[in-house]
Amino acid sequence: DVKVTQSSRYLVKRTGEKVFLECVQDMDHENMFWYRQDPGLGLRLIYFSYDVKMKEKGDIPEGYSVSREKKERFSLILESASTNQTSMYLCASSSTGWATEAFFGQGTRLTVV
Amino acid sequence: AQRVTQPEKLLSVFKGAPVELKCNYSYSGSPELFWYVQYSRQRLQLLLRHISRESIKGFTADLNKGETSFHLKKPFAQEEDSAMYYCALSGYGNKLVFGAGTILRVKS
Protein backbone atom coordinates (compact mmCIF):
# COMPACT_ATOMS: atom_id res chain seq x y z
CA ASP A 1 0.00 0.00 0.00
CA VAL A 2 1.53 3.29 -1.14
CA LYS A 3 2.13 5.77 1.58
CA VAL A 4 2.81 9.44 1.17
CA THR A 5 3.33 11.04 4.54
CA GLN A 6 3.46 14.73 5.31
CA SER A 7 5.24 15.63 8.51
CA SER A 8 2.55 17.88 10.00
CA ARG A 9 -1.22 17.98 9.78
CA TYR A 10 -1.49 21.53 11.12
CA LEU A 11 1.08 24.31 11.40
CA VAL A 12 0.85 27.88 12.67
CA LYS A 13 3.74 30.17 11.83
CA ARG A 14 4.47 33.87 12.12
CA THR A 15 4.96 36.25 9.22
CA GLY A 16 8.59 36.30 8.14
CA GLU A 17 9.47 32.87 9.53
CA LYS A 18 11.21 30.27 7.40
CA VAL A 19 8.91 27.26 7.13
CA PHE A 20 9.73 23.70 6.12
CA LEU A 21 7.07 21.24 4.97
CA GLU A 22 8.30 17.68 4.64
CA CYS A 23 6.97 14.83 2.52
CA VAL A 24 8.12 11.23 2.41
CA GLN A 25 6.99 8.43 0.09
CA ASP A 26 7.79 4.74 0.42
CA MET A 27 7.19 3.44 -3.12
CA ASP A 28 10.43 4.45 -4.80
CA HIS A 29 8.57 6.92 -7.02
CA GLU A 30 10.62 9.15 -9.31
CA ASN A 31 8.14 12.06 -9.41
CA MET A 32 7.10 14.17 -6.46
CA PHE A 33 4.87 17.23 -6.39
CA TRP A 34 3.85 20.08 -4.10
CA TYR A 35 0.45 21.74 -4.54
CA ARG A 36 -1.55 24.26 -2.64
CA GLN A 37 -5.29 23.77 -2.42
CA ASP A 38 -7.53 26.81 -2.07
CA PRO A 39 -11.33 27.02 -2.37
CA GLY A 40 -12.37 28.05 -5.85
CA LEU A 41 -8.82 27.76 -7.18
CA GLY A 42 -8.36 24.01 -6.94
CA LEU A 43 -4.92 22.47 -6.79
CA ARG A 44 -2.16 24.70 -8.07
CA LEU A 45 1.25 23.22 -8.74
CA ILE A 46 4.08 24.92 -6.87
CA TYR A 47 7.04 22.72 -7.79
CA PHE A 48 7.67 19.20 -8.94
CA SER A 49 10.70 16.95 -9.06
CA TYR A 50 11.34 14.07 -11.45
CA ASP A 51 14.54 12.83 -9.85
CA VAL A 52 16.90 13.45 -6.96
CA LYS A 53 18.22 17.02 -7.02
CA MET A 54 16.06 17.80 -10.06
CA LYS A 55 13.21 20.27 -9.85
CA GLU A 56 10.90 22.22 -12.10
CA LYS A 57 8.78 25.24 -11.34
CA GLY A 58 5.07 24.80 -11.42
CA ASP A 59 2.48 27.51 -11.94
CA ILE A 60 2.98 29.42 -8.67
CA PRO A 61 6.61 29.05 -7.49
CA GLU A 62 7.04 32.59 -6.19
CA GLY A 63 7.89 32.68 -2.49
CA TYR A 64 8.68 28.95 -2.38
CA SER A 65 11.68 26.72 -2.92
CA VAL A 66 12.14 22.95 -2.75
CA SER A 67 14.77 20.40 -1.91
CA ARG A 68 15.12 16.79 -2.95
CA GLU A 69 18.34 15.29 -1.62
CA LYS A 70 16.96 11.75 -1.35
CA LYS A 71 14.53 9.98 -3.63
CA GLU A 72 11.93 9.41 -0.94
CA ARG A 73 11.86 12.93 0.51
CA PHE A 74 10.67 16.21 -1.00
CA SER A 75 10.71 19.37 1.08
CA LEU A 76 8.84 22.60 0.46
CA ILE A 77 10.40 25.74 1.92
CA LEU A 78 8.72 29.06 2.49
CA GLU A 79 11.68 31.42 2.70
CA SER A 80 9.77 34.18 4.50
CA ALA A 81 6.20 33.20 5.27
CA SER A 82 3.45 35.66 4.45
CA THR A 83 -0.24 35.66 5.28
CA ASN A 84 -1.17 34.99 1.65
CA GLN A 85 0.60 31.65 1.96
CA THR A 86 -2.02 30.45 4.45
CA SER A 87 -3.41 27.38 2.69
CA MET A 88 -3.69 23.61 2.55
CA TYR A 89 -0.52 22.09 1.09
CA LEU A 90 -0.63 18.69 -0.60
CA CYS A 91 2.30 16.48 -1.52
CA ALA A 92 2.01 13.73 -4.13
CA SER A 93 4.22 11.14 -5.79
CA SER A 94 4.03 9.03 -8.93
CA SER A 95 6.20 6.72 -10.96
CA THR A 96 7.50 7.65 -14.38
CA GLY A 97 5.52 6.26 -17.26
CA TRP A 98 2.32 6.65 -19.23
CA ALA A 99 -0.68 7.83 -17.25
CA THR A 100 0.63 6.71 -13.88
CA GLU A 101 -1.45 7.33 -10.79
CA ALA A 102 -0.43 10.05 -8.34
CA PHE A 103 -0.70 9.24 -4.64
CA PHE A 104 -1.37 12.04 -2.20
CA GLY A 105 -0.47 12.83 1.35
CA GLN A 106 -3.02 13.82 3.95
CA GLY A 107 -2.23 17.52 3.59
CA THR A 108 -0.74 20.19 5.84
CA ARG A 109 -2.97 23.07 6.88
CA LEU A 110 -0.61 26.03 7.25
CA THR A 111 -1.75 29.24 8.91
CA VAL A 112 0.55 32.27 8.79
CA VAL A 113 -0.30 34.92 11.36
CA ALA B 1 1.09 25.33 -21.74
CA GLN B 2 -0.98 22.81 -19.84
CA ARG B 3 -4.32 24.04 -18.58
CA VAL B 4 -7.44 22.37 -17.23
CA THR B 5 -10.77 24.15 -16.94
CA GLN B 6 -13.71 22.98 -14.88
CA PRO B 7 -16.45 25.56 -15.43
CA GLU B 8 -18.76 24.56 -12.59
CA LYS B 9 -17.82 25.18 -8.97
CA LEU B 10 -20.86 23.32 -7.69
CA LEU B 11 -23.21 20.77 -9.22
CA SER B 12 -26.26 19.79 -7.23
CA VAL B 13 -28.47 16.88 -8.38
CA PHE B 14 -31.09 14.60 -6.90
CA LYS B 15 -30.38 10.96 -6.15
CA GLY B 16 -31.02 8.87 -9.26
CA ALA B 17 -30.48 11.77 -11.67
CA PRO B 18 -27.74 11.72 -14.31
CA VAL B 19 -24.50 13.53 -13.60
CA GLU B 20 -22.07 15.22 -15.96
CA LEU B 21 -19.03 17.05 -14.63
CA LYS B 22 -17.37 19.10 -17.33
CA CYS B 23 -13.66 19.32 -18.04
CA ASN B 24 -11.85 21.04 -20.89
CA TYR B 25 -8.12 21.08 -21.40
CA SER B 26 -5.42 22.90 -23.30
CA TYR B 27 -2.30 21.00 -24.32
CA SER B 28 -0.38 20.82 -27.58
CA GLY B 29 0.81 17.21 -27.27
CA SER B 30 -0.94 13.91 -26.53
CA PRO B 31 -2.59 14.38 -23.16
CA GLU B 32 -2.92 11.92 -20.33
CA LEU B 33 -6.17 12.76 -18.57
CA PHE B 34 -7.52 11.76 -15.18
CA TRP B 35 -10.34 12.34 -12.76
CA TYR B 36 -9.45 12.49 -9.07
CA VAL B 37 -11.94 12.58 -6.20
CA GLN B 38 -11.75 13.80 -2.63
CA TYR B 39 -14.41 12.54 -0.23
CA SER B 40 -14.98 14.36 3.04
CA ARG B 41 -11.96 14.01 5.36
CA GLN B 42 -10.17 11.68 2.97
CA ARG B 43 -7.12 12.01 0.77
CA LEU B 44 -7.34 12.93 -2.86
CA GLN B 45 -7.42 9.71 -4.87
CA LEU B 46 -7.59 8.58 -8.45
CA LEU B 47 -11.07 7.83 -9.79
CA LEU B 48 -10.25 6.98 -13.38
CA ARG B 49 -7.84 7.65 -16.22
CA HIS B 50 -8.63 7.95 -19.91
CA ILE B 51 -6.38 5.14 -21.11
CA SER B 52 -8.19 2.58 -18.95
CA ARG B 53 -11.55 3.06 -20.66
CA GLU B 54 -13.17 1.50 -17.63
CA SER B 55 -16.12 2.37 -15.43
CA ILE B 56 -15.29 3.06 -11.80
CA LYS B 57 -18.16 3.32 -9.30
CA GLY B 58 -20.44 3.75 -12.30
CA PHE B 59 -18.50 6.75 -13.65
CA THR B 60 -17.13 6.95 -17.18
CA ALA B 61 -15.23 9.62 -19.08
CA ASP B 62 -14.50 9.89 -22.78
CA LEU B 63 -11.64 11.84 -24.23
CA ASN B 64 -12.82 14.05 -27.10
CA LYS B 65 -9.74 15.46 -28.77
CA GLY B 66 -11.75 17.55 -31.21
CA GLU B 67 -13.51 19.41 -28.41
CA THR B 68 -10.54 19.03 -26.02
CA SER B 69 -12.90 17.70 -23.37
CA PHE B 70 -12.93 14.89 -20.84
CA HIS B 71 -16.31 15.08 -19.16
CA LEU B 72 -17.17 12.72 -16.29
CA LYS B 73 -20.56 11.03 -16.43
CA LYS B 74 -22.73 8.77 -14.35
CA PRO B 75 -26.27 7.76 -15.33
CA PHE B 76 -27.72 7.56 -11.82
CA ALA B 77 -26.21 9.59 -8.98
CA GLN B 78 -25.98 8.14 -5.48
CA GLU B 79 -25.63 10.02 -2.20
CA GLU B 80 -22.19 8.53 -1.63
CA ASP B 81 -20.99 10.24 -4.82
CA SER B 82 -21.05 13.59 -3.02
CA ALA B 83 -17.45 14.82 -3.08
CA MET B 84 -15.01 17.22 -4.73
CA TYR B 85 -13.98 16.12 -8.22
CA TYR B 86 -10.84 17.29 -9.98
CA CYS B 87 -9.91 16.84 -13.61
CA ALA B 88 -6.16 16.55 -14.21
CA LEU B 89 -3.73 16.46 -17.11
CA SER B 90 -0.25 14.99 -17.24
CA GLY B 91 2.01 16.28 -19.95
CA TYR B 92 5.63 17.11 -20.53
CA GLY B 93 7.96 15.43 -18.06
CA ASN B 94 5.08 13.94 -16.07
CA LYS B 95 4.04 17.42 -14.91
CA LEU B 96 0.56 16.97 -13.43
CA VAL B 97 -1.84 19.92 -13.36
CA PHE B 98 -5.38 20.10 -11.99
CA GLY B 99 -8.49 22.11 -12.59
CA ALA B 100 -10.28 24.19 -9.98
CA GLY B 101 -12.54 21.31 -9.02
CA THR B 102 -16.31 20.78 -8.92
CA ILE B 103 -18.24 19.99 -5.77
CA LEU B 104 -20.90 17.39 -6.48
CA ARG B 105 -23.83 17.34 -4.06
CA VAL B 106 -26.35 14.54 -4.39
CA LYS B 107 -29.58 15.30 -2.60
CA SER B 108 -31.97 12.65 -1.33
PDB file of C-alpha atoms in Angstrom:
ATOM      1  CA  ASP A   1       0.000   0.000   0.000  1.00  0.00           C
ATOM      2  CA  VAL A   2       1.533   3.285  -1.142  1.00  0.00           C
ATOM      3  CA  LYS A   3       2.126   5.770   1.577  1.00  0.00           C
ATOM      4  CA  VAL A   4       2.810   9.441   1.171  1.00  0.00           C
ATOM      5  CA  THR A   5       3.330  11.039   4.538  1.00  0.00           C
ATOM      6  CA  GLN A   6       3.455  14.734   5.309  1.00  0.00           C
ATOM      7  CA  SER A   7       5.236  15.626   8.512  1.00  0.00           C
ATOM      8  CA  SER A   8       2.549  17.879  10.001  1.00  0.00           C
ATOM      9  CA  ARG A   9      -1.217  17.980   9.782  1.00  0.00           C
ATOM     10  CA  TYR A  10      -1.492  21.534  11.125  1.00  0.00           C
ATOM     11  CA  LEU A  11       1.079  24.311  11.399  1.00  0.00           C
ATOM     12  CA  VAL A  12       0.848  27.879  12.666  1.00  0.00           C
ATOM     13  CA  LYS A  13       3.741  30.174  11.827  1.00  0.00           C
ATOM     14  CA  ARG A  14       4.474  33.867  12.125  1.00  0.00           C
ATOM     15  CA  THR A  15       4.959  36.246   9.221  1.00  0.00           C
ATOM     16  CA  GLY A  16       8.594  36.298   8.138  1.00  0.00           C
ATOM     17  CA  GLU A  17       9.469  32.870   9.528  1.00  0.00           C
ATOM     18  CA  LYS A  18      11.210  30.274   7.397  1.00  0.00           C
ATOM     19  CA  VAL A  19       8.909  27.262   7.127  1.00  0.00           C
ATOM     20  CA  PHE A  20       9.727  23.696   6.123  1.00  0.00           C
ATOM     21  CA  LEU A  21       7.073  21.243   4.967  1.00  0.00           C
ATOM     22  CA  GLU A  22       8.303  17.685   4.641  1.00  0.00           C
ATOM     23  CA  CYS A  23       6.967  14.834   2.524  1.00  0.00           C
ATOM     24  CA  VAL A  24       8.124  11.226   2.415  1.00  0.00           C
ATOM     25  CA  GLN A  25       6.988   8.425   0.092  1.00  0.00           C
ATOM     26  CA  ASP A  26       7.787   4.745   0.416  1.00  0.00           C
ATOM     27  CA  MET A  27       7.188   3.437  -3.119  1.00  0.00           C
ATOM     28  CA  ASP A  28      10.434   4.447  -4.805  1.00  0.00           C
ATOM     29  CA  HIS A  29       8.575   6.924  -7.025  1.00  0.00           C
ATOM     30  CA  GLU A  30      10.615   9.146  -9.309  1.00  0.00           C
ATOM     31  CA  ASN A  31       8.140  12.056  -9.408  1.00  0.00           C
ATOM     32  CA  MET A  32       7.101  14.173  -6.458  1.00  0.00           C
ATOM     33  CA  PHE A  33       4.873  17.232  -6.390  1.00  0.00           C
ATOM     34  CA  TRP A  34       3.845  20.078  -4.100  1.00  0.00           C
ATOM     35  CA  TYR A  35       0.454  21.737  -4.537  1.00  0.00           C
ATOM     36  CA  ARG A  36      -1.546  24.264  -2.636  1.00  0.00           C
ATOM     37  CA  GLN A  37      -5.291  23.768  -2.416  1.00  0.00           C
ATOM     38  CA  ASP A  38      -7.531  26.814  -2.075  1.00  0.00           C
ATOM     39  CA  PRO A  39     -11.335  27.021  -2.367  1.00  0.00           C
ATOM     40  CA  GLY A  40     -12.374  28.050  -5.853  1.00  0.00           C
ATOM     41  CA  LEU A  41      -8.824  27.762  -7.184  1.00  0.00           C
ATOM     42  CA  GLY A  42      -8.362  24.015  -6.939  1.00  0.00           C
ATOM     43  CA  LEU A  43      -4.917  22.472  -6.791  1.00  0.00           C
ATOM     44  CA  ARG A  44      -2.161  24.699  -8.074  1.00  0.00           C
ATOM     45  CA  LEU A  45       1.254  23.216  -8.743  1.00  0.00           C
ATOM     46  CA  ILE A  46       4.079  24.916  -6.875  1.00  0.00           C
ATOM     47  CA  TYR A  47       7.042  22.716  -7.790  1.00  0.00           C
ATOM     48  CA  PHE A  48       7.673  19.202  -8.939  1.00  0.00           C
ATOM     49  CA  SER A  49      10.701  16.947  -9.058  1.00  0.00           C
ATOM     50  CA  TYR A  50      11.342  14.072 -11.452  1.00  0.00           C
ATOM     51  CA  ASP A  51      14.541  12.831  -9.846  1.00  0.00           C
ATOM     52  CA  VAL A  52      16.897  13.446  -6.962  1.00  0.00           C
ATOM     53  CA  LYS A  53      18.219  17.021  -7.015  1.00  0.00           C
ATOM     54  CA  MET A  54      16.057  17.795 -10.063  1.00  0.00           C
ATOM     55  CA  LYS A  55      13.207  20.266  -9.846  1.00  0.00           C
ATOM     56  CA  GLU A  56      10.904  22.217 -12.098  1.00  0.00           C
ATOM     57  CA  LYS A  57       8.781  25.241 -11.338  1.00  0.00           C
ATOM     58  CA  GLY A  58       5.072  24.797 -11.416  1.00  0.00           C
ATOM     59  CA  ASP A  59       2.484  27.507 -11.939  1.00  0.00           C
ATOM     60  CA  ILE A  60       2.979  29.418  -8.672  1.00  0.00           C
ATOM     61  CA  PRO A  61       6.607  29.046  -7.488  1.00  0.00           C
ATOM     62  CA  GLU A  62       7.036  32.593  -6.187  1.00  0.00           C
ATOM     63  CA  GLY A  63       7.888  32.678  -2.485  1.00  0.00           C
ATOM     64  CA  TYR A  64       8.685  28.952  -2.378  1.00  0.00           C
ATOM     65  CA  SER A  65      11.684  26.720  -2.916  1.00  0.00           C
ATOM     66  CA  VAL A  66      12.145  22.950  -2.752  1.00  0.00           C
ATOM     67  CA  SER A  67      14.773  20.404  -1.908  1.00  0.00           C
ATOM     68  CA  ARG A  68      15.123  16.791  -2.950  1.00  0.00           C
ATOM     69  CA  GLU A  69      18.337  15.288  -1.623  1.00  0.00           C
ATOM     70  CA  LYS A  70      16.960  11.748  -1.346  1.00  0.00           C
ATOM     71  CA  LYS A  71      14.525   9.981  -3.632  1.00  0.00           C
ATOM     72  CA  GLU A  72      11.935   9.412  -0.938  1.00  0.00           C
ATOM     73  CA  ARG A  73      11.856  12.934   0.506  1.00  0.00           C
ATOM     74  CA  PHE A  74      10.672  16.214  -1.000  1.00  0.00           C
ATOM     75  CA  SER A  75      10.705  19.368   1.079  1.00  0.00           C
ATOM     76  CA  LEU A  76       8.841  22.604   0.456  1.00  0.00           C
ATOM     77  CA  ILE A  77      10.399  25.742   1.916  1.00  0.00           C
ATOM     78  CA  LEU A  78       8.722  29.060   2.491  1.00  0.00           C
ATOM     79  CA  GLU A  79      11.679  31.422   2.700  1.00  0.00           C
ATOM     80  CA  SER A  80       9.768  34.176   4.495  1.00  0.00           C
ATOM     81  CA  ALA A  81       6.199  33.200   5.269  1.00  0.00           C
ATOM     82  CA  SER A  82       3.454  35.663   4.451  1.00  0.00           C
ATOM     83  CA  THR A  83      -0.238  35.663   5.283  1.00  0.00           C
ATOM     84  CA  ASN A  84      -1.166  34.990   1.652  1.00  0.00           C
ATOM     85  CA  GLN A  85       0.600  31.645   1.959  1.00  0.00           C
ATOM     86  CA  THR A  86      -2.018  30.451   4.446  1.00  0.00           C
ATOM     87  CA  SER A  87      -3.406  27.382   2.694  1.00  0.00           C
ATOM     88  CA  MET A  88      -3.686  23.614   2.548  1.00  0.00           C
ATOM     89  CA  TYR A  89      -0.516  22.087   1.091  1.00  0.00           C
ATOM     90  CA  LEU A  90      -0.632  18.690  -0.600  1.00  0.00           C
ATOM     91  CA  CYS A  91       2.295  16.481  -1.522  1.00  0.00           C
ATOM     92  CA  ALA A  92       2.015  13.729  -4.133  1.00  0.00           C
ATOM     93  CA  SER A  93       4.222  11.145  -5.787  1.00  0.00           C
ATOM     94  CA  SER A  94       4.031   9.033  -8.930  1.00  0.00           C
ATOM     95  CA  SER A  95       6.196   6.715 -10.957  1.00  0.00           C
ATOM     96  CA  THR A  96       7.498   7.655 -14.380  1.00  0.00           C
ATOM     97  CA  GLY A  97       5.519   6.256 -17.259  1.00  0.00           C
ATOM     98  CA  TRP A  98       2.318   6.652 -19.231  1.00  0.00           C
ATOM     99  CA  ALA A  99      -0.682   7.832 -17.255  1.00  0.00           C
ATOM    100  CA  THR A 100       0.626   6.706 -13.880  1.00  0.00           C
ATOM    101  CA  GLU A 101      -1.446   7.334 -10.786  1.00  0.00           C
ATOM    102  CA  ALA A 102      -0.425  10.049  -8.339  1.00  0.00           C
ATOM    103  CA  PHE A 103      -0.702   9.239  -4.635  1.00  0.00           C
ATOM    104  CA  PHE A 104      -1.374  12.037  -2.198  1.00  0.00           C
ATOM    105  CA  GLY A 105      -0.468  12.832   1.355  1.00  0.00           C
ATOM    106  CA  GLN A 106      -3.016  13.822   3.946  1.00  0.00           C
ATOM    107  CA  GLY A 107      -2.229  17.517   3.593  1.00  0.00           C
ATOM    108  CA  THR A 108      -0.739  20.188   5.841  1.00  0.00           C
ATOM    109  CA  ARG A 109      -2.974  23.065   6.877  1.00  0.00           C
ATOM    110  CA  LEU A 110      -0.609  26.031   7.245  1.00  0.00           C
ATOM    111  CA  THR A 111      -1.755  29.236   8.905  1.00  0.00           C
ATOM    112  CA  VAL A 112       0.549  32.267   8.794  1.00  0.00           C
ATOM    113  CA  VAL A 113      -0.303  34.917  11.363  1.00  0.00           C
TER     114      VAL A 113
ATOM    115  CA  ALA B   1       1.093  25.334 -21.742  1.00  0.00           C
ATOM    116  CA  GLN B   2      -0.976  22.805 -19.845  1.00  0.00           C
ATOM    117  CA  ARG B   3      -4.317  24.037 -18.579  1.00  0.00           C
ATOM    118  CA  VAL B   4      -7.437  22.369 -17.229  1.00  0.00           C
ATOM    119  CA  THR B   5     -10.770  24.155 -16.944  1.00  0.00           C
ATOM    120  CA  GLN B   6     -13.711  22.983 -14.879  1.00  0.00           C
ATOM    121  CA  PRO B   7     -16.449  25.562 -15.432  1.00  0.00           C
ATOM    122  CA  GLU B   8     -18.758  24.562 -12.586  1.00  0.00           C
ATOM    123  CA  LYS B   9     -17.822  25.177  -8.966  1.00  0.00           C
ATOM    124  CA  LEU B  10     -20.865  23.317  -7.695  1.00  0.00           C
ATOM    125  CA  LEU B  11     -23.214  20.766  -9.221  1.00  0.00           C
ATOM    126  CA  SER B  12     -26.256  19.787  -7.228  1.00  0.00           C
ATOM    127  CA  VAL B  13     -28.467  16.879  -8.375  1.00  0.00           C
ATOM    128  CA  PHE B  14     -31.094  14.604  -6.904  1.00  0.00           C
ATOM    129  CA  LYS B  15     -30.384  10.963  -6.153  1.00  0.00           C
ATOM    130  CA  GLY B  16     -31.017   8.875  -9.258  1.00  0.00           C
ATOM    131  CA  ALA B  17     -30.484  11.771 -11.670  1.00  0.00           C
ATOM    132  CA  PRO B  18     -27.745  11.719 -14.313  1.00  0.00           C
ATOM    133  CA  VAL B  19     -24.497  13.530 -13.598  1.00  0.00           C
ATOM    134  CA  GLU B  20     -22.069  15.223 -15.959  1.00  0.00           C
ATOM    135  CA  LEU B  21     -19.030  17.054 -14.629  1.00  0.00           C
ATOM    136  CA  LYS B  22     -17.369  19.105 -17.325  1.00  0.00           C
ATOM    137  CA  CYS B  23     -13.656  19.316 -18.038  1.00  0.00           C
ATOM    138  CA  ASN B  24     -11.846  21.045 -20.887  1.00  0.00           C
ATOM    139  CA  TYR B  25      -8.122  21.078 -21.403  1.00  0.00           C
ATOM    140  CA  SER B  26      -5.425  22.898 -23.304  1.00  0.00           C
ATOM    141  CA  TYR B  27      -2.299  20.996 -24.316  1.00  0.00           C
ATOM    142  CA  SER B  28      -0.377  20.819 -27.576  1.00  0.00           C
ATOM    143  CA  GLY B  29       0.813  17.209 -27.268  1.00  0.00           C
ATOM    144  CA  SER B  30      -0.936  13.910 -26.527  1.00  0.00           C
ATOM    145  CA  PRO B  31      -2.594  14.381 -23.163  1.00  0.00           C
ATOM    146  CA  GLU B  32      -2.925  11.922 -20.332  1.00  0.00           C
ATOM    147  CA  LEU B  33      -6.172  12.765 -18.565  1.00  0.00           C
ATOM    148  CA  PHE B  34      -7.520  11.763 -15.181  1.00  0.00           C
ATOM    149  CA  TRP B  35     -10.337  12.338 -12.758  1.00  0.00           C
ATOM    150  CA  TYR B  36      -9.452  12.494  -9.067  1.00  0.00           C
ATOM    151  CA  VAL B  37     -11.938  12.576  -6.202  1.00  0.00           C
ATOM    152  CA  GLN B  38     -11.751  13.804  -2.631  1.00  0.00           C
ATOM    153  CA  TYR B  39     -14.407  12.545  -0.233  1.00  0.00           C
ATOM    154  CA  SER B  40     -14.979  14.356   3.043  1.00  0.00           C
ATOM    155  CA  ARG B  41     -11.960  14.006   5.364  1.00  0.00           C
ATOM    156  CA  GLN B  42     -10.169  11.680   2.967  1.00  0.00           C
ATOM    157  CA  ARG B  43      -7.124  12.014   0.771  1.00  0.00           C
ATOM    158  CA  LEU B  44      -7.337  12.926  -2.862  1.00  0.00           C
ATOM    159  CA  GLN B  45      -7.423   9.712  -4.866  1.00  0.00           C
ATOM    160  CA  LEU B  46      -7.592   8.579  -8.452  1.00  0.00           C
ATOM    161  CA  LEU B  47     -11.066   7.834  -9.791  1.00  0.00           C
ATOM    162  CA  LEU B  48     -10.253   6.976 -13.379  1.00  0.00           C
ATOM    163  CA  ARG B  49      -7.843   7.649 -16.224  1.00  0.00           C
ATOM    164  CA  HIS B  50      -8.630   7.952 -19.908  1.00  0.00           C
ATOM    165  CA  ILE B  51      -6.382   5.141 -21.112  1.00  0.00           C
ATOM    166  CA  SER B  52      -8.194   2.582 -18.951  1.00  0.00           C
ATOM    167  CA  ARG B  53     -11.546   3.058 -20.658  1.00  0.00           C
ATOM    168  CA  GLU B  54     -13.174   1.499 -17.629  1.00  0.00           C
ATOM    169  CA  SER B  55     -16.119   2.369 -15.433  1.00  0.00           C
ATOM    170  CA  ILE B  56     -15.291   3.058 -11.800  1.00  0.00           C
ATOM    171  CA  LYS B  57     -18.164   3.323  -9.302  1.00  0.00           C
ATOM    172  CA  GLY B  58     -20.441   3.751 -12.303  1.00  0.00           C
ATOM    173  CA  PHE B  59     -18.499   6.751 -13.647  1.00  0.00           C
ATOM    174  CA  THR B  60     -17.128   6.952 -17.185  1.00  0.00           C
ATOM    175  CA  ALA B  61     -15.233   9.623 -19.082  1.00  0.00           C
ATOM    176  CA  ASP B  62     -14.503   9.889 -22.778  1.00  0.00           C
ATOM    177  CA  LEU B  63     -11.641  11.842 -24.229  1.00  0.00           C
ATOM    178  CA  ASN B  64     -12.819  14.051 -27.099  1.00  0.00           C
ATOM    179  CA  LYS B  65      -9.738  15.456 -28.774  1.00  0.00           C
ATOM    180  CA  GLY B  66     -11.754  17.548 -31.210  1.00  0.00           C
ATOM    181  CA  GLU B  67     -13.505  19.407 -28.411  1.00  0.00           C
ATOM    182  CA  THR B  68     -10.540  19.027 -26.017  1.00  0.00           C
ATOM    183  CA  SER B  69     -12.898  17.699 -23.374  1.00  0.00           C
ATOM    184  CA  PHE B  70     -12.931  14.890 -20.839  1.00  0.00           C
ATOM    185  CA  HIS B  71     -16.313  15.077 -19.162  1.00  0.00           C
ATOM    186  CA  LEU B  72     -17.172  12.723 -16.291  1.00  0.00           C
ATOM    187  CA  LYS B  73     -20.557  11.026 -16.431  1.00  0.00           C
ATOM    188  CA  LYS B  74     -22.733   8.771 -14.352  1.00  0.00           C
ATOM    189  CA  PRO B  75     -26.265   7.756 -15.335  1.00  0.00           C
ATOM    190  CA  PHE B  76     -27.724   7.558 -11.818  1.00  0.00           C
ATOM    191  CA  ALA B  77     -26.214   9.592  -8.984  1.00  0.00           C
ATOM    192  CA  GLN B  78     -25.978   8.138  -5.483  1.00  0.00           C
ATOM    193  CA  GLU B  79     -25.632  10.021  -2.205  1.00  0.00           C
ATOM    194  CA  GLU B  80     -22.189   8.525  -1.630  1.00  0.00           C
ATOM    195  CA  ASP B  81     -20.989  10.235  -4.825  1.00  0.00           C
ATOM    196  CA  SER B  82     -21.048  13.589  -3.016  1.00  0.00           C
ATOM    197  CA  ALA B  83     -17.451  14.823  -3.078  1.00  0.00           C
ATOM    198  CA  MET B  84     -15.009  17.217  -4.729  1.00  0.00           C
ATOM    199  CA  TYR B  85     -13.982  16.118  -8.223  1.00  0.00           C
ATOM    200  CA  TYR B  86     -10.837  17.289  -9.982  1.00  0.00           C
ATOM    201  CA  CYS B  87      -9.910  16.842 -13.607  1.00  0.00           C
ATOM    202  CA  ALA B  88      -6.158  16.546 -14.205  1.00  0.00           C
ATOM    203  CA  LEU B  89      -3.734  16.463 -17.111  1.00  0.00           C
ATOM    204  CA  SER B  90      -0.251  14.995 -17.243  1.00  0.00           C
ATOM    205  CA  GLY B  91       2.011  16.279 -19.948  1.00  0.00           C
ATOM    206  CA  TYR B  92       5.630  17.113 -20.531  1.00  0.00           C
ATOM    207  CA  GLY B  93       7.960  15.431 -18.056  1.00  0.00           C
ATOM    208  CA  ASN B  94       5.076  13.938 -16.072  1.00  0.00           C
ATOM    209  CA  LYS B  95       4.044  17.419 -14.915  1.00  0.00           C
ATOM    210  CA  LEU B  96       0.562  16.969 -13.432  1.00  0.00           C
ATOM    211  CA  VAL B  97      -1.842  19.919 -13.355  1.00  0.00           C
ATOM    212  CA  PHE B  98      -5.375  20.101 -11.993  1.00  0.00           C
ATOM    213  CA  GLY B  99      -8.487  22.114 -12.592  1.00  0.00           C
ATOM    214  CA  ALA B 100     -10.281  24.189  -9.980  1.00  0.00           C
ATOM    215  CA  GLY B 101     -12.538  21.315  -9.016  1.00  0.00           C
ATOM    216  CA  THR B 102     -16.306  20.781  -8.921  1.00  0.00           C
ATOM    217  CA  ILE B 103     -18.240  19.992  -5.769  1.00  0.00           C
ATOM    218  CA  LEU B 104     -20.900  17.390  -6.477  1.00  0.00           C
ATOM    219  CA  ARG B 105     -23.829  17.337  -4.059  1.00  0.00           C
ATOM    220  CA  VAL B 106     -26.346  14.540  -4.389  1.00  0.00           C
ATOM    221  CA  LYS B 107     -29.584  15.303  -2.599  1.00  0.00           C
ATOM    222  CA  SER B 108     -31.967  12.653  -1.332  1.00  0.00           C
TER     223      SER B 108
END
